[in-house]
């Protein structure tokens, strides 16, 4: 059974080859994204494996079915880049890795908070140049601060637990309240209240029609002046020009993003000798109080191991039985 990978990085190959020893698939690794120009590269594969920036729209689904592909395996949790309706209509099965390491993403969100607050990235460079001054490095105690968490699924829960450990007051908004988190001290409130009362807002909900540009001029205006905004979820949750305007006025005092709405043109590549044409990300990176990482929140050893084993298991089960025992992993 052949499985063709798109958007492959060297670490994908390493982990999938290692864990494929138990599955015995023929693995084909392509570095290119899956799109109308590259779909022709699929040759007799029963399954394809894609990542966050491969766009699987209705036309791609139709062509996949024509090529007798049976399974689209997402090696990630989010699935906003797949037209699930079109996949269903074309008889394709779609699976994902629902929770490979929520702690990996939650811990990265905390790394962003600590870096922005205590400016360790600046201190590192300063001290290496024998500048031992503290001017400009002033931070604030996290203990006692109010943290607003939007979306308390797998990652949001892990994030809440860590913030409670810091001694923060944790307020949350989700469509469904999590009783275990409430027992630990997290309180659920309407979205507006979370925005109004939080010193730090961290986004952990999926990108969909309801959450597209959740952070916009209206919701930023509700937030405290000086708020810290963290997005490790999906770039489309933020209307970036609105956030840039709020950074200019100082309404937003810190921004940490691991995801960016136009990231598919930039992330996961070395563009260090290129001219970046995207003026929006260039403007963002020019702020001293903005930290951008290139979709690396998931990137831990534990997560890659889990992604590889779950994906291979998903594909094997779907090809053999047409179903999955792990229901949250099956999208169509
Ligand atoms: P999850 O499905 O476990 O949790 C999502 C939560 O969001 C659920 O509790 C859901 O009820 C809630 N939600 C849905 N719609 C909402 C809305 N309108 N407002 C508020 N909450 C809403 O997902 P997860 O594993 O916690 O992942 C969350 C997101 O993180 C994913 O959708 C993905 O986009 C992103 N992610 C990013 C990385 C990274 O490397 N940066 C890695 C994995 C996942």
PDB file of N, CA, C and O in Angstrom, residues 37-97:
ATOM      1  N   UNK A  37      -1.340  22.128  -9.376  1.00  0.00           N
ATOM      2  CA  UNK A  37      -0.151  21.880 -10.208  1.00  0.00           C
ATOM      3  C   UNK A  37       0.578  20.602  -9.792  1.00  0.00           C
ATOM      4  O   UNK A  37       1.255  19.973 -10.600  1.00  0.00           O
ATOM      5  N   UNK A  38       0.475  20.219  -8.525  1.00  0.00           N
ATOM      6  CA  UNK A  38       1.299  19.105  -8.027  1.00  0.00           C
ATOM      7  C   UNK A  38       0.517  17.799  -7.860  1.00  0.00           C
ATOM      8  O   UNK A  38       1.125  16.757  -7.625  1.00  0.00           O
ATOM      9  N   UNK A  39      -0.804  17.869  -8.001  1.00  0.00           N
ATOM     10  CA  UNK A  39      -1.601  16.662  -7.769  1.00  0.00           C
ATOM     11  C   UNK A  39      -1.226  15.546  -8.766  1.00  0.00           C
ATOM     12  O   UNK A  39      -1.334  14.355  -8.446  1.00  0.00           O
ATOM     13  N   UNK A  40      -0.725  15.948  -9.941  1.00  0.00           N
ATOM     14  CA  UNK A  40      -0.308  14.978 -10.948  1.00  0.00           C
ATOM     15  C   UNK A  40       0.837  14.094 -10.476  1.00  0.00           C
ATOM     16  O   UNK A  40       1.088  13.031 -11.058  1.00  0.00           O
ATOM     17  N   UNK A  41       1.520  14.494  -9.416  1.00  0.00           N
ATOM     18  CA  UNK A  41       2.644  13.692  -8.906  1.00  0.00           C
ATOM     19  C   UNK A  41       2.166  12.425  -8.200  1.00  0.00           C
ATOM     20  O   UNK A  41       2.949  11.505  -7.973  1.00  0.00           O
ATOM     21  N   UNK A  42       0.880  12.385  -7.853  1.00  0.00           N
ATOM     22  CA  UNK A  42       0.375  11.190  -7.162  1.00  0.00           C
ATOM     23  C   UNK A  42       0.272  10.046  -8.165  1.00  0.00           C
ATOM     24  O   UNK A  42      -0.388  10.168  -9.202  1.00  0.00           O
ATOM     25  N   UNK A  43       0.938   8.955  -7.830  1.00  0.00           N
ATOM     26  CA  UNK A  43       0.976   7.824  -8.755  1.00  0.00           C
ATOM     27  C   UNK A  43       0.660   6.542  -7.983  1.00  0.00           C
ATOM     28  O   UNK A  43       1.492   6.047  -7.225  1.00  0.00           O
ATOM     29  N   UNK A  44      -0.573   6.098  -8.113  1.00  0.00           N
ATOM     30  CA  UNK A  44      -1.009   4.828  -7.523  1.00  0.00           C
ATOM     31  C   UNK A  44      -0.926   4.794  -5.997  1.00  0.00           C
ATOM     32  O   UNK A  44      -0.665   3.742  -5.415  1.00  0.00           O
ATOM     33  N   UNK A  45      -1.147   5.937  -5.377  1.00  0.00           N
ATOM     34  CA  UNK A  45      -1.163   5.948  -3.905  1.00  0.00           C
ATOM     35  C   UNK A  45      -2.593   5.744  -3.422  1.00  0.00           C
ATOM     36  O   UNK A  45      -3.522   6.328  -3.978  1.00  0.00           O
ATOM     37  N   UNK A  46      -2.747   4.903  -2.398  1.00  0.00           N
ATOM     38  CA  UNK A  46      -4.088   4.719  -1.825  1.00  0.00           C
ATOM     39  C   UNK A  46      -4.390   5.764  -0.764  1.00  0.00           C
ATOM     40  O   UNK A  46      -5.537   6.031  -0.436  1.00  0.00           O
ATOM     41  N   UNK A  47      -3.308   6.322  -0.199  1.00  0.00           N
ATOM     42  CA  UNK A  47      -3.493   7.366   0.823  1.00  0.00           C
ATOM     43  C   UNK A  47      -2.512   8.496   0.563  1.00  0.00           C
ATOM     44  O   UNK A  47      -1.408   8.266   0.066  1.00  0.00           O
ATOM     45  N   UNK A  48      -2.965   9.727   0.884  1.00  0.00           N
ATOM     46  CA  UNK A  48      -2.014  10.844   0.861  1.00  0.00           C
ATOM     47  C   UNK A  48      -1.954  11.410   2.269  1.00  0.00           C
ATOM     48  O   UNK A  48      -2.917  11.307   3.040  1.00  0.00           O
ATOM     49  N   UNK A  49      -0.804  11.999   2.596  1.00  0.00           N
ATOM     50  CA  UNK A  49      -0.633  12.571   3.930  1.00  0.00           C
ATOM     51  C   UNK A  49      -0.258  14.043   3.761  1.00  0.00           C
ATOM     52  O   UNK A  49       0.716  14.361   3.070  1.00  0.00           O
ATOM     53  N   UNK A  50      -1.050  14.927   4.376  1.00  0.00           N
ATOM     54  CA  UNK A  50      -0.872  16.373   4.167  1.00  0.00           C
ATOM     55  C   UNK A  50      -0.715  17.086   5.502  1.00  0.00           C
ATOM     56  O   UNK A  50      -1.006  16.533   6.566  1.00  0.00           O
ATOM     57  N   UNK A  51      -0.298  18.363   5.408  1.00  0.00           N
ATOM     58  CA  UNK A  51      -0.060  19.165   6.618  1.00  0.00           C
ATOM     59  C   UNK A  51      -0.885  20.452   6.560  1.00  0.00           C
ATOM     60  O   UNK A  51      -1.690  20.630   5.650  1.00  0.00           O
ATOM     61  N   UNK A  52      -0.623  21.352   7.483  1.00  0.00           N
ATOM     62  CA  UNK A  52      -1.510  22.500   7.725  1.00  0.00           C
ATOM     63  C   UNK A  52      -1.713  23.444   6.539  1.00  0.00           C
ATOM     64  O   UNK A  52      -2.758  24.080   6.436  1.00  0.00           O
ATOM     65  N   UNK A  53      -0.722  23.562   5.653  1.00  0.00           N
ATOM     66  CA  UNK A  53      -0.861  24.537   4.575  1.00  0.00           C
ATOM     67  C   UNK A  53      -1.133  23.909   3.208  1.00  0.00           C
ATOM     68  O   UNK A  53      -1.074  24.600   2.194  1.00  0.00           O
ATOM     69  N   UNK A  54      -1.439  22.623   3.171  1.00  0.00           N
ATOM     70  CA  UNK A  54      -1.911  22.014   1.925  1.00  0.00           C
ATOM     71  C   UNK A  54      -3.406  22.308   1.831  1.00  0.00           C
ATOM     72  O   UNK A  54      -4.151  21.985   2.766  1.00  0.00           O
ATOM     73  N   UNK A  55      -3.819  22.910   0.713  1.00  0.00           N
ATOM     74  CA  UNK A  55      -5.235  23.285   0.568  1.00  0.00           C
ATOM     75  C   UNK A  55      -5.971  22.187  -0.196  1.00  0.00           C
ATOM     76  O   UNK A  55      -5.687  21.971  -1.373  1.00  0.00           O
ATOM     77  N   UNK A  56      -6.902  21.512   0.477  1.00  0.00           N
ATOM     78  CA  UNK A  56      -7.621  20.411  -0.172  1.00  0.00           C
ATOM     79  C   UNK A  56      -9.053  20.889  -0.423  1.00  0.00           C
ATOM     80  O   UNK A  56      -9.947  20.714   0.409  1.00  0.00           O
ATOM     81  N   UNK A  57      -9.237  21.526  -1.572  1.00  0.00           N
ATOM     82  CA  UNK A  57     -10.543  22.086  -1.910  1.00  0.00           C
ATOM     83  C   UNK A  57     -11.358  21.079  -2.735  1.00  0.00           C
ATOM     84  O   UNK A  57     -10.929  19.937  -2.952  1.00  0.00           O
ATOM     85  N   UNK A  58     -12.521  21.520  -3.225  1.00  0.00           N
ATOM     86  CA  UNK A  58     -13.416  20.599  -3.936  1.00  0.00           C
ATOM     87  C   UNK A  58     -12.757  20.028  -5.191  1.00  0.00           C
ATOM     88  O   UNK A  58     -12.887  18.829  -5.478  1.00  0.00           O
ATOM     89  N   UNK A  59     -12.038  20.867  -5.941  1.00  0.00           N
ATOM     90  CA  UNK A  59     -11.401  20.395  -7.178  1.00  0.00           C
ATOM     91  C   UNK A  59     -10.339  19.342  -6.870  1.00  0.00           C
ATOM     92  O   UNK A  59     -10.232  18.322  -7.580  1.00  0.00           O
ATOM     93  N   UNK A  60      -9.575  19.564  -5.809  1.00  0.00           N
ATOM     94  CA  UNK A  60      -8.534  18.590  -5.431  1.00  0.00           C
ATOM     95  C   UNK A  60      -9.194  17.273  -5.004  1.00  0.00           C
ATOM     96  O   UNK A  60      -8.744  16.180  -5.385  1.00  0.00           O
ATOM     97  N   UNK A  61     -10.289  17.370  -4.244  1.00  0.00           N
ATOM     98  CA  UNK A  61     -10.987  16.148  -3.797  1.00  0.00           C
ATOM     99  C   UNK A  61     -11.442  15.326  -4.999  1.00  0.00           C
ATOM    100  O   UNK A  61     -11.293  14.102  -5.028  1.00  0.00           O
ATOM    101  N   UNK A  62     -12.008  16.018  -5.994  1.00  0.00           N
ATOM    102  CA  UNK A  62     -12.510  15.321  -7.186  1.00  0.00           C
ATOM    103  C   UNK A  62     -11.344  14.591  -7.883  1.00  0.00           C
ATOM    104  O   UNK A  62     -11.463  13.408  -8.232  1.00  0.00           O
ATOM    105  N   UNK A  63     -10.233  15.280  -8.023  1.00  0.00           N
ATOM    106  CA  UNK A  63      -9.082  14.654  -8.710  1.00  0.00           C
ATOM    107  C   UNK A  63      -8.485  13.514  -7.896  1.00  0.00           C
ATOM    108  O   UNK A  63      -8.023  12.529  -8.448  1.00  0.00           O
ATOM    109  N   UNK A  64      -8.509  13.651  -6.567  1.00  0.00           N
ATOM    110  CA  UNK A  64      -7.997  12.565  -5.713  1.00  0.00           C
ATOM    111  C   UNK A  64      -8.830  11.303  -5.936  1.00  0.00           C
ATOM    112  O   UNK A  64      -8.297  10.197  -6.080  1.00  0.00           O
ATOM    113  N   UNK A  65     -10.165  11.512  -5.991  1.00  0.00           N
ATOM    114  CA  UNK A  65     -11.047  10.355  -6.204  1.00  0.00           C
ATOM    115  C   UNK A  65     -10.785   9.731  -7.572  1.00  0.00           C
ATOM    116  O   UNK A  65     -10.741   8.502  -7.715  1.00  0.00           O
ATOM    117  N   UNK A  66     -10.575  10.590  -8.590  1.00  0.00           N
ATOM    118  CA  UNK A  66     -10.282  10.070  -9.934  1.00  0.00           C
ATOM    119  C   UNK A  66      -8.982   9.262  -9.949  1.00  0.00           C
ATOM    120  O   UNK A  66      -8.839   8.311 -10.706  1.00  0.00           O
ATOM    121  N   UNK A  67      -8.048   9.658  -9.079  1.00  0.00           N
ATOM    122  CA  UNK A  67      -6.770   8.939  -9.005  1.00  0.00           C
ATOM    123  C   UNK A  67      -6.846   7.721  -8.083  1.00  0.00           C
ATOM    124  O   UNK A  67      -5.839   7.118  -7.762  1.00  0.00           O
ATOM    125  N   UNK A  68      -8.067   7.425  -7.604  1.00  0.00           N
ATOM    126  CA  UNK A  68      -8.321   6.238  -6.764  1.00  0.00           C
ATOM    127  C   UNK A  68      -7.653   6.330  -5.379  1.00  0.00           C
ATOM    128  O   UNK A  68      -7.364   5.319  -4.750  1.00  0.00           O
ATOM    129  N   UNK A  69      -7.398   7.566  -4.950  1.00  0.00           N
ATOM    130  CA  UNK A  69      -6.928   7.754  -3.572  1.00  0.00           C
ATOM    131  C   UNK A  69      -8.127   7.503  -2.661  1.00  0.00           C
ATOM    132  O   UNK A  69      -9.246   7.933  -2.964  1.00  0.00           O
ATOM    133  N   UNK A  70      -7.913   6.809  -1.558  1.00  0.00           N
ATOM    134  CA  UNK A  70      -9.036   6.485  -0.676  1.00  0.00           C
ATOM    135  C   UNK A  70      -9.008   7.302   0.617  1.00  0.00           C
ATOM    136  O   UNK A  70     -10.035   7.588   1.213  1.00  0.00           O
ATOM    137  N   UNK A  71      -7.801   7.660   1.065  1.00  0.00           N
ATOM    138  CA  UNK A  71      -7.683   8.319   2.380  1.00  0.00           C
ATOM    139  C   UNK A  71      -6.844   9.591   2.291  1.00  0.00           C
ATOM    140  O   UNK A  71      -5.755   9.580   1.698  1.00  0.00           O
ATOM    141  N   UNK A  72      -7.364  10.659   2.909  1.00  0.00           N
ATOM    142  CA  UNK A  72      -6.561  11.872   3.122  1.00  0.00           C
ATOM    143  C   UNK A  72      -6.212  11.870   4.607  1.00  0.00           C
ATOM    144  O   UNK A  72      -7.108  11.985   5.463  1.00  0.00           O
ATOM    145  N   UNK A  73      -4.928  11.720   4.904  1.00  0.00           N
ATOM    146  CA  UNK A  73      -4.512  11.696   6.316  1.00  0.00           C
ATOM    147  C   UNK A  73      -3.841  13.025   6.651  1.00  0.00           C
ATOM    148  O   UNK A  73      -2.805  13.368   6.078  1.00  0.00           O
ATOM    149  N   UNK A  74      -4.457  13.769   7.568  1.00  0.00           N
ATOM    150  CA  UNK A  74      -3.847  15.016   8.032  1.00  0.00           C
ATOM    151  C   UNK A  74      -2.896  14.668   9.164  1.00  0.00           C
ATOM    152  O   UNK A  74      -3.308  14.033  10.131  1.00  0.00           O
ATOM    153  N   UNK A  75      -1.639  15.089   9.055  1.00  0.00           N
ATOM    154  CA  UNK A  75      -0.721  14.829  10.161  1.00  0.00           C
ATOM    155  C   UNK A  75      -0.688  16.051  11.087  1.00  0.00           C
ATOM    156  O   UNK A  75       0.359  16.562  11.460  1.00  0.00           O
ATOM    157  N   UNK A  76      -1.881  16.513  11.453  1.00  0.00           N
ATOM    158  CA  UNK A  76      -2.057  17.661  12.348  1.00  0.00           C
ATOM    159  C   UNK A  76      -3.455  17.549  12.952  1.00  0.00           C
ATOM    160  O   UNK A  76      -4.228  16.647  12.590  1.00  0.00           O
ATOM    161  N   UNK A  77      -3.773  18.479  13.870  1.00  0.00           N
ATOM    162  CA  UNK A  77      -5.079  18.440  14.541  1.00  0.00           C
ATOM    163  C   UNK A  77      -6.122  19.280  13.791  1.00  0.00           C
ATOM    164  O   UNK A  77      -7.235  18.834  13.539  1.00  0.00           O
ATOM    165  N   UNK A  78      -5.732  20.512  13.411  1.00  0.00           N
ATOM    166  CA  UNK A  78      -6.666  21.420  12.728  1.00  0.00           C
ATOM    167  C   UNK A  78      -6.991  20.898  11.340  1.00  0.00           C
ATOM    168  O   UNK A  78      -6.170  20.231  10.698  1.00  0.00           O
ATOM    169  N   UNK A  79      -8.206  21.191  10.848  1.00  0.00           N
ATOM    170  CA  UNK A  79      -8.609  20.671   9.529  1.00  0.00           C
ATOM    171  C   UNK A  79      -9.344  21.724   8.711  1.00  0.00           C
ATOM    172  O   UNK A  79     -10.114  21.410   7.816  1.00  0.00           O
ATOM    173  N   UNK A  80      -9.088  23.013   9.003  1.00  0.00           N
ATOM    174  CA  UNK A  80      -9.737  24.107   8.293  1.00  0.00           C
ATOM    175  C   UNK A  80      -9.318  24.178   6.817  1.00  0.00           C
ATOM    176  O   UNK A  80      -9.978  24.830   6.013  1.00  0.00           O
ATOM    177  N   UNK A  81      -8.239  23.486   6.451  1.00  0.00           N
ATOM    178  CA  UNK A  81      -7.736  23.528   5.070  1.00  0.00           C
ATOM    179  C   UNK A  81      -8.326  22.430   4.182  1.00  0.00           C
ATOM    180  O   UNK A  81      -7.919  22.286   3.034  1.00  0.00           O
ATOM    181  N   UNK A  82      -9.291  21.659   4.716  1.00  0.00           N
ATOM    182  CA  UNK A  82      -9.892  20.573   3.927  1.00  0.00           C
ATOM    183  C   UNK A  82     -11.385  20.834   3.748  1.00  0.00           C
ATOM    184  O   UNK A  82     -12.090  21.136   4.729  1.00  0.00           O
ATOM    185  N   UNK A  83     -11.856  20.704   2.516  1.00  0.00           N
ATOM    186  CA  UNK A  83     -13.297  20.807   2.251  1.00  0.00           C
ATOM    187  C   UNK A  83     -13.905  19.428   2.558  1.00  0.00           C
ATOM    188  O   UNK A  83     -13.898  18.530   1.705  1.00  0.00           O
ATOM    189  N   UNK A  84     -14.408  19.291   3.778  1.00  0.00           N
ATOM    190  CA  UNK A  84     -14.881  17.969   4.225  1.00  0.00           C
ATOM    191  C   UNK A  84     -16.109  17.519   3.427  1.00  0.00           C
ATOM    192  O   UNK A  84     -16.262  16.336   3.127  1.00  0.00           O
ATOM    193  N   UNK A  85     -16.975  18.474   3.075  1.00  0.00           N
ATOM    194  CA  UNK A  85     -18.171  18.142   2.286  1.00  0.00           C
ATOM    195  C   UNK A  85     -17.773  17.549   0.947  1.00  0.00           C
ATOM    196  O   UNK A  85     -18.321  16.519   0.513  1.00  0.00           O
ATOM    197  N   UNK A  86     -16.814  18.171   0.304  1.00  0.00           N
ATOM    198  CA  UNK A  86     -16.356  17.683  -1.011  1.00  0.00           C
ATOM    199  C   UNK A  86     -15.684  16.321  -0.866  1.00  0.00           C
ATOM    200  O   UNK A  86     -15.851  15.448  -1.729  1.00  0.00           O
ATOM    201  N   UNK A  87     -14.953  16.128   0.223  1.00  0.00           N
ATOM    202  CA  UNK A  87     -14.307  14.821   0.447  1.00  0.00           C
ATOM    203  C   UNK A  87     -15.378  13.742   0.567  1.00  0.00           C
ATOM    204  O   UNK A  87     -15.279  12.676  -0.045  1.00  0.00           O
ATOM    205  N   UNK A  88     -16.420  14.049   1.332  1.00  0.00           N
ATOM    206  CA  UNK A  88     -17.520  13.073   1.519  1.00  0.00           C
ATOM    207  C   UNK A  88     -18.170  12.753   0.182  1.00  0.00           C
ATOM    208  O   UNK A  88     -18.377  11.592  -0.163  1.00  0.00           O
ATOM    209  N   UNK A  89     -18.507  13.811  -0.581  1.00  0.00           N
ATOM    210  CA  UNK A  89     -19.170  13.618  -1.886  1.00  0.00           C
ATOM    211  C   UNK A  89     -18.340  12.743  -2.825  1.00  0.00           C
ATOM    212  O   UNK A  89     -18.879  12.011  -3.648  1.00  0.00           O
ATOM    213  N   UNK A  90     -17.021  12.821  -2.676  1.00  0.00           N
ATOM    214  CA  UNK A  90     -16.137  12.058  -3.562  1.00  0.00           C
ATOM    215  C   UNK A  90     -15.703  10.724  -2.970  1.00  0.00           C
ATOM    216  O   UNK A  90     -14.785  10.078  -3.489  1.00  0.00           O
ATOM    217  N   UNK A  91     -16.336  10.340  -1.865  1.00  0.00           N
ATOM    218  CA  UNK A  91     -16.073   9.029  -1.266  1.00  0.00           C
ATOM    219  C   UNK A  91     -14.701   8.898  -0.628  1.00  0.00           C
ATOM    220  O   UNK A  91     -14.179   7.789  -0.497  1.00  0.00           O
ATOM    221  N   UNK A  92     -14.112  10.043  -0.225  1.00  0.00           N
ATOM    222  CA  UNK A  92     -12.789   9.990   0.403  1.00  0.00           C
ATOM    223  C   UNK A  92     -12.936   9.937   1.920  1.00  0.00           C
ATOM    224  O   UNK A  92     -13.815  10.598   2.489  1.00  0.00           O
ATOM    225  N   UNK A  93     -12.091   9.192   2.575  1.00  0.00           N
ATOM    226  CA  UNK A  93     -12.031   9.192   4.037  1.00  0.00           C
ATOM    227  C   UNK A  93     -10.999  10.239   4.451  1.00  0.00           C
ATOM    228  O   UNK A  93      -9.948  10.361   3.803  1.00  0.00           O
ATOM    229  N   UNK A  94     -11.308  10.983   5.512  1.00  0.00           N
ATOM    230  CA  UNK A  94     -10.370  12.001   6.002  1.00  0.00           C
ATOM    231  C   UNK A  94     -10.108  11.762   7.484  1.00  0.00           C
ATOM    232  O   UNK A  94     -11.063  11.657   8.275  1.00  0.00           O
ATOM    233  N   UNK A  95      -8.845  11.665   7.845  1.00  0.00           N
ATOM    234  CA  UNK A  95      -8.516  11.473   9.266  1.00  0.00           C
ATOM    235  C   UNK A  95      -7.460  12.480   9.697  1.00  0.00           C
ATOM    236  O   UNK A  95      -6.825  13.132   8.870  1.00  0.00           O
ATOM    237  N   UNK A  96      -7.312  12.628  11.001  1.00  0.00           N
ATOM    238  CA  UNK A  96      -6.357  13.596  11.558  1.00  0.00           C
ATOM    239  C   UNK A  96      -5.750  13.032  12.827  1.00  0.00           C
ATOM    240  O   UNK A  96      -6.100  11.931  13.263  1.00  0.00           O
ATOM    241  N   UNK A  97      -4.882  13.808  13.434  1.00  0.00           N
ATOM    242  CA  UNK A  97      -4.297  13.416  14.721  1.00  0.00           C
ATOM    243  C   UNK A  97      -4.863  14.394  15.756  1.00  0.00           C
ATOM    244  O   UNK A  97      -4.353  15.502  15.903  1.00  0.00           O
TER     245      UNK A  97
END
